């Protein structure tokens, strides 16, 4: 009897150890289209031996340096900067991945080149990976884009990646699309909201915006932009994945829009912020049954922005932060974290109280 109890206890311990071993937060998978490849001019960050990258040509892990092997680029991107922001506080970071520029998310469907490129690398070197970093969507942003369909694509794609890595608890980092200065890609705003909605519904995902960073061309970040983005992704991971509670993240997340009785002003409330900065009226717009309403004035407080619309708002309506395909998106918090693009209903009554954990994954409600 005692032997049976011992064996049962030992089995439980072994199962527990295996469950812990199957989630390695310091092993990361990288993927997406051209911004995931990295399109900025070299040099990237100086090499740090605490950060390594899997080279699919040799099968070895090498010190990570842009251009990263296997990522379809000759330039620099955000991932080395991300890992180097994390490694000093948690130890060695190991990465592997596959990216390809100009591809829709269907490129990663089973049997398609993205799937064939990524999944064998995960099976070979990414078992138990605890983090998946995904930066894609520009190619899905044509006019008439379906946000609901893109959310479904994300759900299915991330489920496949988690399964391939044999880690259903893997944390997914979704980089919310940045600006696009070339006319014609009117679906960027729809895709940003779809990305946010996915993360808001997945407790194992976080959202980090590429908005507000500097550009190299019409859609790709420049060297400074990638480094800034990498730094914020690093803060997000330190806070959310590694439990570093002294790290300030996320940035200000729009979580309420309360209209006054005469329908002529709105208070936009932001969670996860102590002091707003960089407010610009052009970043805000409302949509009601009569169409789009731009804001003529934006007055920031510590955690709120008072907005004056150009006309009376008819309810129901929704407020959009980061309106359009190329918003300035200059709102930041006291730590320099950027506000993500958010669309929420306009309500009546009182703005919510400030709650530090109201938007812990960076996406809001």
mmCIF file of C-alpha atoms in Angstrom:
data_model
loop_
_atom_site.group_PDB
_atom_site.id
_atom_site.type_symbol
_atom_site.label_atom_id
_atom_site.label_comp_id
_atom_site.label_asym_id
_atom_site.label_seq_id
_atom_site.Cartn_x
_atom_site.Cartn_y
_atom_site.Cartn_z
ATOM 1 C CA UNK A 1 0.000 0.000 0.000
ATOM 2 C CA UNK A 2 2.803 2.350 0.962
ATOM 3 C CA UNK A 3 4.631 1.418 -2.241
ATOM 4 C CA UNK A 4 1.487 2.174 -4.289
ATOM 5 C CA UNK A 5 1.164 5.578 -2.639
ATOM 6 C CA UNK A 6 4.847 6.238 -3.306
ATOM 7 C CA UNK A 7 4.449 5.340 -6.986
ATOM 8 C CA UNK A 8 1.369 7.521 -7.305
ATOM 9 C CA UNK A 9 3.171 10.441 -5.677
ATOM 10 C CA UNK A 10 6.216 9.901 -7.879
ATOM 11 C CA UNK A 11 4.009 9.805 -10.977
ATOM 12 C CA UNK A 12 2.357 13.065 -9.923
ATOM 13 C CA UNK A 13 5.763 14.682 -9.366
ATOM 14 C CA UNK A 14 7.046 13.515 -12.738
ATOM 15 C CA UNK A 15 3.920 14.780 -14.477
ATOM 16 C CA UNK A 16 4.281 18.118 -12.697
ATOM 17 C CA UNK A 17 7.947 18.397 -13.650
ATOM 18 C CA UNK A 18 7.131 17.552 -17.254
ATOM 19 C CA UNK A 19 4.373 20.176 -17.340
ATOM 20 C CA UNK A 20 6.806 22.796 -16.082
ATOM 21 C CA UNK A 21 9.506 21.665 -18.525
ATOM 22 C CA UNK A 22 7.101 22.041 -21.444
ATOM 23 C CA UNK A 23 6.896 25.810 -20.970
ATOM 24 C CA UNK A 24 10.217 27.572 -21.501
ATOM 25 C CA UNK A 25 9.654 31.349 -21.304
ATOM 26 C CA UNK A 26 13.211 32.005 -22.495
ATOM 27 C CA UNK A 27 12.697 30.166 -25.792
ATOM 28 C CA UNK A 28 10.938 32.353 -28.373
ATOM 29 C CA UNK A 29 9.471 31.809 -31.838
ATOM 30 C CA UNK A 30 9.392 34.712 -34.336
ATOM 31 C CA UNK A 31 7.226 35.040 -37.433
ATOM 32 C CA UNK A 32 5.242 37.348 -39.706
ATOM 33 C CA UNK A 33 5.761 39.343 -42.877
ATOM 34 C CA UNK A 34 8.266 42.063 -43.794
ATOM 35 C CA UNK A 35 8.270 44.024 -40.538
ATOM 36 C CA UNK A 36 8.908 40.703 -38.779
ATOM 37 C CA UNK A 37 11.780 40.084 -41.191
ATOM 38 C CA UNK A 38 13.161 43.540 -40.406
ATOM 39 C CA UNK A 39 13.612 46.086 -43.175
ATOM 40 C CA UNK A 40 15.669 48.848 -41.531
ATOM 41 C CA UNK A 41 19.237 49.658 -42.461
ATOM 42 C CA UNK A 42 22.043 47.993 -40.555
ATOM 43 C CA UNK A 43 23.639 47.998 -38.063
ATOM 44 C CA UNK A 44 21.320 46.549 -35.473
ATOM 45 C CA UNK A 45 22.117 46.318 -31.776
ATOM 46 C CA UNK A 46 25.621 45.138 -30.883
ATOM 47 C CA UNK A 47 25.744 41.367 -30.255
ATOM 48 C CA UNK A 48 25.095 40.080 -26.738
ATOM 49 C CA UNK A 49 26.131 36.496 -25.978
ATOM 50 C CA UNK A 50 23.080 36.095 -23.729
ATOM 51 C CA UNK A 51 20.851 36.209 -26.854
ATOM 52 C CA UNK A 52 21.093 33.469 -29.496
ATOM 53 C CA UNK A 53 19.247 32.600 -32.717
ATOM 54 C CA UNK A 54 18.729 29.260 -34.454
ATOM 55 C CA UNK A 55 20.403 29.109 -37.859
ATOM 56 C CA UNK A 56 18.392 26.667 -40.018
ATOM 57 C CA UNK A 57 21.270 26.275 -42.492
ATOM 58 C CA UNK A 58 23.714 24.896 -39.939
ATOM 59 C CA UNK A 59 21.311 23.649 -37.275
ATOM 60 C CA UNK A 60 23.263 25.578 -34.661
ATOM 61 C CA UNK A 61 22.371 28.402 -32.298
ATOM 62 C CA UNK A 62 24.510 31.484 -32.914
ATOM 63 C CA UNK A 63 24.809 34.806 -31.132
ATOM 64 C CA UNK A 64 21.828 36.825 -32.391
ATOM 65 C CA UNK A 65 22.781 39.660 -34.680
ATOM 66 C CA UNK A 66 20.861 41.434 -37.431
ATOM 67 C CA UNK A 67 20.219 40.290 -40.093
ATOM 68 C CA UNK A 68 18.805 37.308 -38.226
ATOM 69 C CA UNK A 69 19.299 33.911 -39.903
ATOM 70 C CA UNK A 70 16.158 32.306 -41.284
ATOM 71 C CA UNK A 71 14.118 35.516 -41.151
ATOM 72 C CA UNK A 72 14.218 36.487 -44.832
ATOM 73 C CA UNK A 73 16.077 39.761 -44.460
ATOM 74 C CA UNK A 74 19.314 41.619 -45.028
ATOM 75 C CA UNK A 75 18.318 44.366 -42.582
ATOM 76 C CA UNK A 76 17.469 44.906 -38.952
ATOM 77 C CA UNK A 77 14.177 44.450 -37.094
ATOM 78 C CA UNK A 78 12.733 44.536 -33.578
ATOM 79 C CA UNK A 79 13.600 41.108 -32.183
ATOM 80 C CA UNK A 80 17.232 41.489 -31.126
ATOM 81 C CA UNK A 81 16.332 44.712 -29.332
ATOM 82 C CA UNK A 82 13.453 42.892 -27.608
ATOM 83 C CA UNK A 83 15.617 40.012 -26.402
ATOM 84 C CA UNK A 84 18.396 42.317 -25.256
ATOM 85 C CA UNK A 85 15.884 44.273 -23.169
ATOM 86 C CA UNK A 86 14.850 41.053 -21.398
ATOM 87 C CA UNK A 87 18.059 39.016 -21.047
ATOM 88 C CA UNK A 88 19.815 41.197 -18.441
ATOM 89 C CA UNK A 89 16.944 40.606 -16.000
ATOM 90 C CA UNK A 90 16.015 36.964 -16.683
ATOM 91 C CA UNK A 91 19.026 35.277 -18.288
ATOM 92 C CA UNK A 92 19.754 33.807 -21.710
ATOM 93 C CA UNK A 93 17.144 34.175 -24.457
ATOM 94 C CA UNK A 94 17.020 31.718 -27.373
ATOM 95 C CA UNK A 95 15.103 32.498 -30.570
ATOM 96 C CA UNK A 96 14.121 30.770 -33.792
ATOM 97 C CA UNK A 97 11.756 31.691 -36.564
ATOM 98 C CA UNK A 98 10.625 32.154 -40.120
ATOM 99 C CA UNK A 99 9.273 35.281 -41.827
ATOM 100 C CA UNK A 100 8.517 36.304 -45.393
ATOM 101 C CA UNK A 101 7.687 39.753 -46.701
ATOM 102 C CA UNK A 102 4.487 40.765 -48.473
ATOM 103 C CA UNK A 103 2.460 37.700 -47.486
ATOM 104 C CA UNK A 104 -1.135 37.398 -46.229
ATOM 105 C CA UNK A 105 -1.884 35.265 -43.202
ATOM 106 C CA UNK A 106 -3.137 32.500 -45.512
ATOM 107 C CA UNK A 107 0.528 32.010 -46.471
ATOM 108 C CA UNK A 108 0.822 30.211 -43.101
ATOM 109 C CA UNK A 109 -2.109 27.837 -43.728
ATOM 110 C CA UNK A 110 -1.255 24.116 -43.473
ATOM 111 C CA UNK A 111 0.690 23.004 -46.517
ATOM 112 C CA UNK A 112 1.437 26.563 -47.671
ATOM 113 C CA UNK A 113 5.025 27.931 -47.815
ATOM 114 C CA UNK A 114 4.783 29.835 -44.521
ATOM 115 C CA UNK A 115 3.631 26.721 -42.702
ATOM 116 C CA UNK A 116 6.293 24.601 -44.384
ATOM 117 C CA UNK A 117 8.923 27.191 -43.478
ATOM 118 C CA UNK A 118 7.927 27.685 -39.833
ATOM 119 C CA UNK A 119 6.636 24.414 -38.451
ATOM 120 C CA UNK A 120 9.678 22.182 -39.077
ATOM 121 C CA UNK A 121 11.856 24.728 -37.270
ATOM 122 C CA UNK A 122 9.497 24.659 -34.298
ATOM 123 C CA UNK A 123 9.549 20.863 -34.265
ATOM 124 C CA UNK A 124 13.355 20.845 -34.547
ATOM 125 C CA UNK A 125 14.340 23.557 -32.079
ATOM 126 C CA UNK A 126 11.225 25.119 -30.554
ATOM 127 C CA UNK A 127 9.658 22.443 -28.374
ATOM 128 C CA UNK A 128 8.246 23.970 -25.219
ATOM 129 C CA UNK A 129 8.764 27.539 -26.489
ATOM 130 C CA UNK A 130 7.021 29.912 -24.104
ATOM 131 C CA UNK A 131 6.658 32.971 -26.354
ATOM 132 C CA UNK A 132 5.475 33.483 -29.945
ATOM 133 C CA UNK A 133 6.107 36.935 -31.438
ATOM 134 C CA UNK A 134 3.874 37.724 -34.436
ATOM 135 C CA UNK A 135 4.089 40.862 -36.638
ATOM 136 C CA UNK A 136 1.865 40.591 -39.710
ATOM 137 C CA UNK A 137 -1.256 42.049 -41.302
ATOM 138 C CA UNK A 138 -0.176 44.716 -43.767
ATOM 139 C CA UNK A 139 -0.914 42.397 -46.678
ATOM 140 C CA UNK A 140 -4.421 41.710 -45.334
ATOM 141 C CA UNK A 141 -5.331 45.401 -45.171
ATOM 142 C CA UNK A 142 -6.973 45.955 -48.539
ATOM 143 C CA UNK A 143 -10.291 47.839 -48.748
ATOM 144 C CA UNK A 144 -13.200 45.680 -47.603
ATOM 145 C CA UNK A 145 -11.069 43.799 -45.076
ATOM 146 C CA UNK A 146 -13.092 41.543 -42.755
ATOM 147 C CA UNK A 147 -12.007 41.993 -39.159
ATOM 148 C CA UNK A 148 -13.998 38.961 -38.052
ATOM 149 C CA UNK A 149 -12.285 36.758 -40.626
ATOM 150 C CA UNK A 150 -8.856 37.971 -39.545
ATOM 151 C CA UNK A 151 -9.652 37.222 -35.901
ATOM 152 C CA UNK A 152 -10.587 33.680 -36.941
ATOM 153 C CA UNK A 153 -7.326 33.371 -38.883
ATOM 154 C CA UNK A 154 -5.339 34.444 -35.820
ATOM 155 C CA UNK A 155 -7.170 31.951 -33.614
ATOM 156 C CA UNK A 156 -6.423 29.069 -35.963
ATOM 157 C CA UNK A 157 -2.829 30.076 -36.681
ATOM 158 C CA UNK A 158 -1.857 30.515 -33.049
ATOM 159 C CA UNK A 159 -3.525 27.215 -32.131
ATOM 160 C CA UNK A 160 -1.351 25.479 -34.739
ATOM 161 C CA UNK A 161 1.815 27.139 -33.430
ATOM 162 C CA UNK A 162 1.018 26.211 -29.830
ATOM 163 C CA UNK A 163 0.360 22.633 -30.901
ATOM 164 C CA UNK A 164 3.581 22.419 -32.936
ATOM 165 C CA UNK A 165 5.572 23.659 -29.925
ATOM 166 C CA UNK A 166 3.669 21.270 -27.640
ATOM 167 C CA UNK A 167 2.822 24.162 -25.335
ATOM 168 C CA UNK A 168 -0.863 25.121 -25.081
ATOM 169 C CA UNK A 169 0.090 27.796 -22.521
ATOM 170 C CA UNK A 170 2.429 29.630 -24.916
ATOM 171 C CA UNK A 171 2.159 33.418 -24.655
ATOM 172 C CA UNK A 172 1.434 35.124 -27.979
ATOM 173 C CA UNK A 173 2.656 38.676 -28.561
ATOM 174 C CA UNK A 174 0.679 40.407 -31.316
ATOM 175 C CA UNK A 175 2.303 43.533 -32.702
ATOM 176 C CA UNK A 176 -0.570 45.826 -33.650
ATOM 177 C CA UNK A 177 -0.075 47.300 -37.110
ATOM 178 C CA UNK A 178 1.773 50.573 -37.387
ATOM 179 C CA UNK A 179 1.101 53.412 -39.839
ATOM 180 C CA UNK A 180 0.782 53.163 -43.607
ATOM 181 C CA UNK A 181 1.506 56.309 -45.603
ATOM 182 C CA UNK A 182 0.695 54.898 -49.054
ATOM 183 C CA UNK A 183 -2.926 55.568 -50.132
ATOM 184 C CA UNK A 184 -5.181 52.598 -50.790
ATOM 185 C CA UNK A 185 -4.744 50.362 -47.768
ATOM 186 C CA UNK A 186 -7.872 51.546 -46.010
ATOM 187 C CA UNK A 187 -8.193 48.313 -44.045
ATOM 188 C CA UNK A 188 -5.383 49.123 -41.614
ATOM 189 C CA UNK A 189 -7.801 50.512 -39.035
ATOM 190 C CA UNK A 190 -9.987 47.396 -39.318
ATOM 191 C CA UNK A 191 -6.982 45.091 -38.913
ATOM 192 C CA UNK A 192 -5.715 46.950 -35.857
ATOM 193 C CA UNK A 193 -9.076 46.527 -34.163
ATOM 194 C CA UNK A 194 -9.210 42.840 -35.145
ATOM 195 C CA UNK A 195 -5.789 42.297 -33.603
ATOM 196 C CA UNK A 196 -6.930 44.046 -30.434
ATOM 197 C CA UNK A 197 -10.133 42.018 -30.257
ATOM 198 C CA UNK A 198 -8.203 38.772 -30.590
ATOM 199 C CA UNK A 199 -5.876 39.676 -27.726
ATOM 200 C CA UNK A 200 -8.733 40.933 -25.543
ATOM 201 C CA UNK A 201 -10.330 37.478 -25.841
ATOM 202 C CA UNK A 202 -7.171 35.398 -25.317
ATOM 203 C CA UNK A 203 -5.820 35.392 -21.744
ATOM 204 C CA UNK A 204 -2.543 34.017 -23.087
ATOM 205 C CA UNK A 205 -1.874 36.946 -25.438
ATOM 206 C CA UNK A 206 -0.627 40.519 -25.184
ATOM 207 C CA UNK A 207 -0.822 43.447 -27.606
ATOM 208 C CA UNK A 208 2.008 45.888 -28.329
ATOM 209 C CA UNK A 209 1.384 48.709 -30.848
ATOM 210 C CA UNK A 210 3.780 49.567 -33.660
ATOM 211 C CA UNK A 211 1.927 52.882 -34.013
ATOM 212 C CA UNK A 212 3.787 56.055 -33.159
ATOM 213 C CA UNK A 213 7.197 54.684 -34.150
ATOM 214 C CA UNK A 214 9.292 56.290 -36.886
ATOM 215 C CA UNK A 215 9.182 54.931 -40.444
ATOM 216 C CA UNK A 216 11.800 54.038 -43.053
ATOM 217 C CA UNK A 217 9.290 54.090 -45.929
ATOM 218 C CA UNK A 218 5.531 53.827 -46.435
ATOM 219 C CA UNK A 219 5.008 50.927 -44.055
ATOM 220 C CA UNK A 220 8.283 49.667 -42.534
ATOM 221 C CA UNK A 221 9.795 51.043 -39.356
ATOM 222 C CA UNK A 222 13.274 52.520 -39.405
ATOM 223 C CA UNK A 223 16.155 51.475 -37.182
ATOM 224 C CA UNK A 224 15.132 53.750 -34.304
ATOM 225 C CA UNK A 225 11.491 52.689 -34.669
ATOM 226 C CA UNK A 226 12.328 48.988 -34.420
ATOM 227 C CA UNK A 227 14.536 49.575 -31.395
ATOM 228 C CA UNK A 228 11.811 51.566 -29.646
ATOM 229 C CA UNK A 229 9.247 48.875 -30.453
ATOM 230 C CA UNK A 230 11.637 46.158 -29.288
ATOM 231 C CA UNK A 231 12.136 47.978 -26.011
ATOM 232 C CA UNK A 232 8.397 48.122 -25.373
ATOM 233 C CA UNK A 233 7.870 44.467 -26.298
ATOM 234 C CA UNK A 234 10.673 43.704 -23.853
ATOM 235 C CA UNK A 235 8.907 45.632 -21.079
ATOM 236 C CA UNK A 236 5.663 43.824 -21.895
ATOM 237 C CA UNK A 237 7.345 40.430 -21.592
ATOM 238 C CA UNK A 238 9.184 41.336 -18.412
ATOM 239 C CA UNK A 239 5.944 42.433 -16.775
ATOM 240 C CA UNK A 240 3.515 39.901 -18.197
ATOM 241 C CA UNK A 241 5.646 36.779 -18.798
ATOM 242 C CA UNK A 242 8.416 37.092 -16.235
ATOM 243 C CA UNK A 243 6.472 38.727 -13.391
ATOM 244 C CA UNK A 244 8.655 41.826 -13.035
ATOM 245 C CA UNK A 245 6.029 43.951 -11.296
ATOM 246 C CA UNK A 246 8.316 46.972 -11.070
ATOM 247 C CA UNK A 247 8.325 47.300 -14.873
ATOM 248 C CA UNK A 248 5.890 49.928 -16.210
ATOM 249 C CA UNK A 249 3.713 48.341 -18.901
ATOM 250 C CA UNK A 250 1.224 48.516 -20.640
ATOM 251 C CA UNK A 251 0.781 52.018 -21.951
ATOM 252 C CA UNK A 252 -2.421 54.060 -21.813
ATOM 253 C CA UNK A 253 -5.351 51.949 -23.045
ATOM 254 C CA UNK A 254 -8.629 53.657 -23.963
ATOM 255 C CA UNK A 255 -11.282 51.878 -21.895
ATOM 256 C CA UNK A 256 -14.258 54.276 -21.720
ATOM 257 C CA UNK A 257 -15.828 57.141 -23.651
ATOM 258 C CA UNK A 258 -18.495 59.051 -21.716
ATOM 259 C CA UNK A 259 -20.594 61.721 -23.438
ATOM 260 C CA UNK A 260 -22.124 64.689 -21.631
ATOM 261 C CA UNK A 261 -25.852 65.479 -21.582
ATOM 262 C CA UNK A 262 -25.793 67.978 -24.446
ATOM 263 C CA UNK A 263 -23.836 65.536 -26.693
ATOM 264 C CA UNK A 264 -21.163 68.178 -27.376
ATOM 265 C CA UNK A 265 -18.190 66.815 -25.465
ATOM 266 C CA UNK A 266 -16.767 63.433 -24.532
ATOM 267 C CA UNK A 267 -14.387 62.310 -21.828
ATOM 268 C CA UNK A 268 -12.056 59.577 -23.068
ATOM 269 C CA UNK A 269 -10.730 57.559 -20.128
ATOM 270 C CA UNK A 270 -7.455 55.625 -20.212
ATOM 271 C CA UNK A 271 -6.438 52.738 -17.981
ATOM 272 C CA UNK A 272 -2.884 51.765 -17.011
ATOM 273 C CA UNK A 273 -1.502 55.304 -16.930
ATOM 274 C CA UNK A 274 -0.489 57.838 -14.304
ATOM 275 C CA UNK A 275 0.331 60.762 -16.601
ATOM 276 C CA UNK A 276 -0.737 61.121 -20.253
ATOM 277 C CA UNK A 277 1.436 62.983 -22.750
ATOM 278 C CA UNK A 278 1.421 63.592 -26.498
ATOM 279 C CA UNK A 279 -2.303 64.211 -26.951
ATOM 280 C CA UNK A 280 -3.456 65.205 -30.462
ATOM 281 C CA UNK A 281 -7.084 65.854 -31.457
ATOM 282 C CA UNK A 282 -6.451 64.469 -34.949
ATOM 283 C CA UNK A 283 -5.927 61.002 -33.468
ATOM 284 C CA UNK A 284 -9.550 60.819 -32.295
ATOM 285 C CA UNK A 285 -12.762 60.413 -34.267
ATOM 286 C CA UNK A 286 -16.314 59.248 -33.652
ATOM 287 C CA UNK A 287 -18.675 57.299 -35.869
ATOM 288 C CA UNK A 288 -22.446 57.528 -35.481
ATOM 289 C CA UNK A 289 -25.399 56.839 -37.775
ATOM 290 C CA UNK A 290 -24.665 60.024 -39.745
ATOM 291 C CA UNK A 291 -21.022 59.183 -40.407
ATOM 292 C CA UNK A 292 -17.562 60.166 -39.196
ATOM 293 C CA UNK A 293 -17.074 63.011 -36.732
ATOM 294 C CA UNK A 294 -13.613 64.494 -36.309
ATOM 295 C CA UNK A 295 -12.546 66.118 -33.053
ATOM 296 C CA UNK A 296 -11.575 69.789 -33.066
ATOM 297 C CA UNK A 297 -10.032 69.885 -29.603
ATOM 298 C CA UNK A 298 -8.440 67.443 -27.175
ATOM 299 C CA UNK A 299 -7.548 68.523 -23.655
ATOM 300 C CA UNK A 300 -5.536 65.973 -21.668
ATOM 301 C CA UNK A 301 -5.721 65.388 -17.944
ATOM 302 C CA UNK A 302 -3.723 62.789 -16.028
ATOM 303 C CA UNK A 303 -5.799 59.792 -17.153
ATOM 304 C CA UNK A 304 -8.478 61.385 -19.350
ATOM 305 C CA UNK A 305 -8.803 63.422 -22.515
ATOM 306 C CA UNK A 306 -11.724 65.824 -22.999
ATOM 307 C CA UNK A 307 -12.782 65.829 -26.652
ATOM 308 C CA UNK A 308 -14.844 68.396 -28.543
ATOM 309 C CA UNK A 309 -16.453 66.867 -31.670
ATOM 310 C CA UNK A 310 -17.085 68.997 -34.740
ATOM 311 C CA UNK A 311 -20.842 68.368 -34.447
ATOM 312 C CA UNK A 312 -23.407 66.898 -32.076
ATOM 313 C CA UNK A 313 -22.996 63.143 -31.628
ATOM 314 C CA UNK A 314 -25.988 60.863 -32.194
ATOM 315 C CA UNK A 315 -26.053 57.725 -30.095
ATOM 316 C CA UNK A 316 -25.290 54.905 -30.620
ATOM 317 C CA UNK A 317 -21.751 55.880 -31.534
ATOM 318 C CA UNK A 318 -18.222 54.666 -31.027
ATOM 319 C CA UNK A 319 -14.991 56.490 -30.301
ATOM 320 C CA UNK A 320 -11.805 55.575 -32.144
ATOM 321 C CA UNK A 321 -8.285 56.306 -30.971
ATOM 322 C CA UNK A 322 -5.704 56.170 -33.795
ATOM 323 C CA UNK A 323 -8.196 56.981 -36.536
ATOM 324 C CA UNK A 324 -7.255 56.221 -40.150
ATOM 325 C CA UNK A 325 -4.428 54.304 -41.737
ATOM 326 C CA UNK A 326 -1.693 56.791 -40.810
ATOM 327 C CA UNK A 327 -2.523 58.361 -37.445
ATOM 328 C CA UNK A 328 0.066 60.326 -35.537
ATOM 329 C CA UNK A 329 -0.676 58.115 -32.511
ATOM 330 C CA UNK A 330 1.451 60.196 -30.194
ATOM 331 C CA UNK A 331 -0.161 59.316 -26.839
ATOM 332 C CA UNK A 332 2.296 57.857 -24.338
ATOM 333 C CA UNK A 333 2.412 57.191 -20.621
ATOM 334 C CA UNK A 334 4.984 58.255 -18.062
ATOM 335 C CA UNK A 335 7.284 55.357 -19.082
ATOM 336 C CA UNK A 336 7.091 56.070 -22.818
ATOM 337 C CA UNK A 337 4.738 53.169 -23.640
ATOM 338 C CA UNK A 338 2.511 53.850 -26.654
ATOM 339 C CA UNK A 339 -1.285 53.739 -26.615
ATOM 340 C CA UNK A 340 -2.760 51.040 -28.894
ATOM 341 C CA UNK A 341 -5.480 51.718 -31.445
ATOM 342 C CA UNK A 342 -8.864 51.135 -29.793
ATOM 343 C CA UNK A 343 -12.520 51.382 -30.852
ATOM 344 C CA UNK A 344 -15.150 51.423 -28.081
ATOM 345 C CA UNK A 345 -18.831 52.374 -27.668
ATOM 346 C CA UNK A 346 -19.734 55.832 -26.395
ATOM 347 C CA UNK A 347 -21.752 55.675 -23.183
ATOM 348 C CA UNK A 348 -23.557 58.004 -20.790
ATOM 349 C CA UNK A 349 -22.997 58.331 -17.049
ATOM 350 C CA UNK A 350 -19.675 58.471 -15.220
ATOM 351 C CA UNK A 351 -16.178 57.528 -16.334
ATOM 352 C CA UNK A 352 -14.774 54.461 -14.574
ATOM 353 C CA UNK A 353 -12.349 54.720 -11.688
ATOM 354 C CA UNK A 354 -8.678 54.201 -12.409
ATOM 355 C CA UNK A 355 -7.883 50.511 -11.976
ATOM 356 C CA UNK A 356 -4.222 49.529 -12.468
ATOM 357 C CA UNK A 357 -5.018 46.083 -13.898
ATOM 358 C CA UNK A 358 -7.893 47.085 -16.161
ATOM 359 C CA UNK A 359 -5.877 46.416 -19.306
ATOM 360 C CA UNK A 360 -3.076 44.149 -18.149
ATOM 361 C CA UNK A 361 -2.625 42.532 -21.579
ATOM 362 C CA UNK A 362 -2.439 45.878 -23.375
ATOM 363 C CA UNK A 363 -5.667 45.380 -25.326
ATOM 364 C CA UNK A 364 -8.377 46.625 -22.960
ATOM 365 C CA UNK A 365 -11.903 45.264 -22.989
#
